[in-house]
CSV table of C-alpha atoms in Angstrom, one decimal:
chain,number,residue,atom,x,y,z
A,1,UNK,CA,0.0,0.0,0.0
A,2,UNK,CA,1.1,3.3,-1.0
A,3,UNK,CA,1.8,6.0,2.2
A,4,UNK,CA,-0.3,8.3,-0.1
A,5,UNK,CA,-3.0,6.6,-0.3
A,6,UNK,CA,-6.1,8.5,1.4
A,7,UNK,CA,-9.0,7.0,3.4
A,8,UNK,CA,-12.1,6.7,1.8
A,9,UNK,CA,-13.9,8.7,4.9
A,10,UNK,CA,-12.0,11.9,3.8
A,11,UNK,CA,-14.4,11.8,1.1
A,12,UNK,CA,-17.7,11.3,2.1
A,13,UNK,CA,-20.0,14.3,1.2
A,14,UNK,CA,-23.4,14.2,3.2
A,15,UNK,CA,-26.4,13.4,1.1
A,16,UNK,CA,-27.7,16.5,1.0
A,17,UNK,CA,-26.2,20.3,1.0
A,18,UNK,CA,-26.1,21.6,4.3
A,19,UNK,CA,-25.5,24.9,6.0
A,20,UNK,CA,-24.7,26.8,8.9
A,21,UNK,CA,-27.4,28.9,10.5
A,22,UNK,CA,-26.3,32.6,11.8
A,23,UNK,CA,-27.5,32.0,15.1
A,24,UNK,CA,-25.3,31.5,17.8
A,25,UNK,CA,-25.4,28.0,19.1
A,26,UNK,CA,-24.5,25.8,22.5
A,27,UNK,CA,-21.8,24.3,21.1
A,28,UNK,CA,-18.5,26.9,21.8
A,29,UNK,CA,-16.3,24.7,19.3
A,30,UNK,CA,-17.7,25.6,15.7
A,31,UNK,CA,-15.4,22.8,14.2
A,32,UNK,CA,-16.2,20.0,16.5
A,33,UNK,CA,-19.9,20.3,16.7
A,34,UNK,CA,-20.0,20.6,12.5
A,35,UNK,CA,-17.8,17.7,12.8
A,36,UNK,CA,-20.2,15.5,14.9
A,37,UNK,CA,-23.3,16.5,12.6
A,38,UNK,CA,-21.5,15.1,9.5
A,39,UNK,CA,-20.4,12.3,11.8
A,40,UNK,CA,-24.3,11.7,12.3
A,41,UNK,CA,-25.5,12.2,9.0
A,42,UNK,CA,-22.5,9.6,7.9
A,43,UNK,CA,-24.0,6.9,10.3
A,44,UNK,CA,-27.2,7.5,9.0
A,45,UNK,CA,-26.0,6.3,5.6
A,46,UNK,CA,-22.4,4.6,6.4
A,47,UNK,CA,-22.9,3.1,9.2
A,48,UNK,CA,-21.5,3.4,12.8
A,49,UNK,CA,-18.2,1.9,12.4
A,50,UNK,CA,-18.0,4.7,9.7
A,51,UNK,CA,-19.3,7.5,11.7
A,52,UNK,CA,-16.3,6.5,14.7
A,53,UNK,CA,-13.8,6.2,11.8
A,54,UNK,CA,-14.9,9.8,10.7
A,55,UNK,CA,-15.1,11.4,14.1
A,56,UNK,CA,-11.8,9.7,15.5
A,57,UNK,CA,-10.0,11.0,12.5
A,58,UNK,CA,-11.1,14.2,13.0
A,59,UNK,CA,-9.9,14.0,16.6
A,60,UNK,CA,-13.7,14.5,17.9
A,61,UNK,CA,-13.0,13.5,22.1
A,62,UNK,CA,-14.0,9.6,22.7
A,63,UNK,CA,-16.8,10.5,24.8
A,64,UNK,CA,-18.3,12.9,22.3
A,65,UNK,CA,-18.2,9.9,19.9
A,66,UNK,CA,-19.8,7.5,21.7
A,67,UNK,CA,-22.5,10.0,23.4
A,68,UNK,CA,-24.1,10.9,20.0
A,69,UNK,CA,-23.7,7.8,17.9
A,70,UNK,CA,-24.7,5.5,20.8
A,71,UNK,CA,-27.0,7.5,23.1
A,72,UNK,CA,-29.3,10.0,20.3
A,73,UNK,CA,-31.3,10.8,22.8
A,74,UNK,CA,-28.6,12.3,24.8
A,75,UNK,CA,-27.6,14.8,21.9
A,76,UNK,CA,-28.2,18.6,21.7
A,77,UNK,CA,-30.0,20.0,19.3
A,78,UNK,CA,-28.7,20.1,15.8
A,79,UNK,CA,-27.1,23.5,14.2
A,80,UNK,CA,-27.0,22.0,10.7
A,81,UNK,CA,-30.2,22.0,8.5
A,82,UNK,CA,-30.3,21.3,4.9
A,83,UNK,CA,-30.3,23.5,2.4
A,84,UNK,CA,-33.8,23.0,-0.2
């Protein structure tokens, strides 16, 4: 295997556009919390061995990770909506 070669998860583009609201959110770290929405959108249509791929590459803390993939109803509300 080529050192060069890239992992498919760098990739993945979520089904649908999606974009940032103005407003402000809960979240303080813009980057992680986008991060985690892609991460759920990906286990939507990947899969959860996918999603933890995704959000571990993009250095997304372990308890994050497991929070929102394993426990949804433990996750704050979403910042992402889709664009029509």
């Amino acid at each position: 295997m080529s050192q060069y070669r890239r992992d498919r998860s760098e990739y993945w583009i979520p089904p649908q556009k999606a974009t940032l609201p103005e407003a402000a959110t809960s979240r303080p770290d813009l980057e992680t919390a986008t991060n985690v929405e892609l991460g759920i959108m990906m286990q939507e249509t990947a899969g959860t061995q996918r999603a933890t791929e995704f959000l571990k590459k993009k250095m997304v803390p372990v308890d994050v990770t497991m929070r929102v993939l394993l426990r949804p109803s433990e996750r704050r509300k979403p910042r992402v909506t889709a664009r029509k």
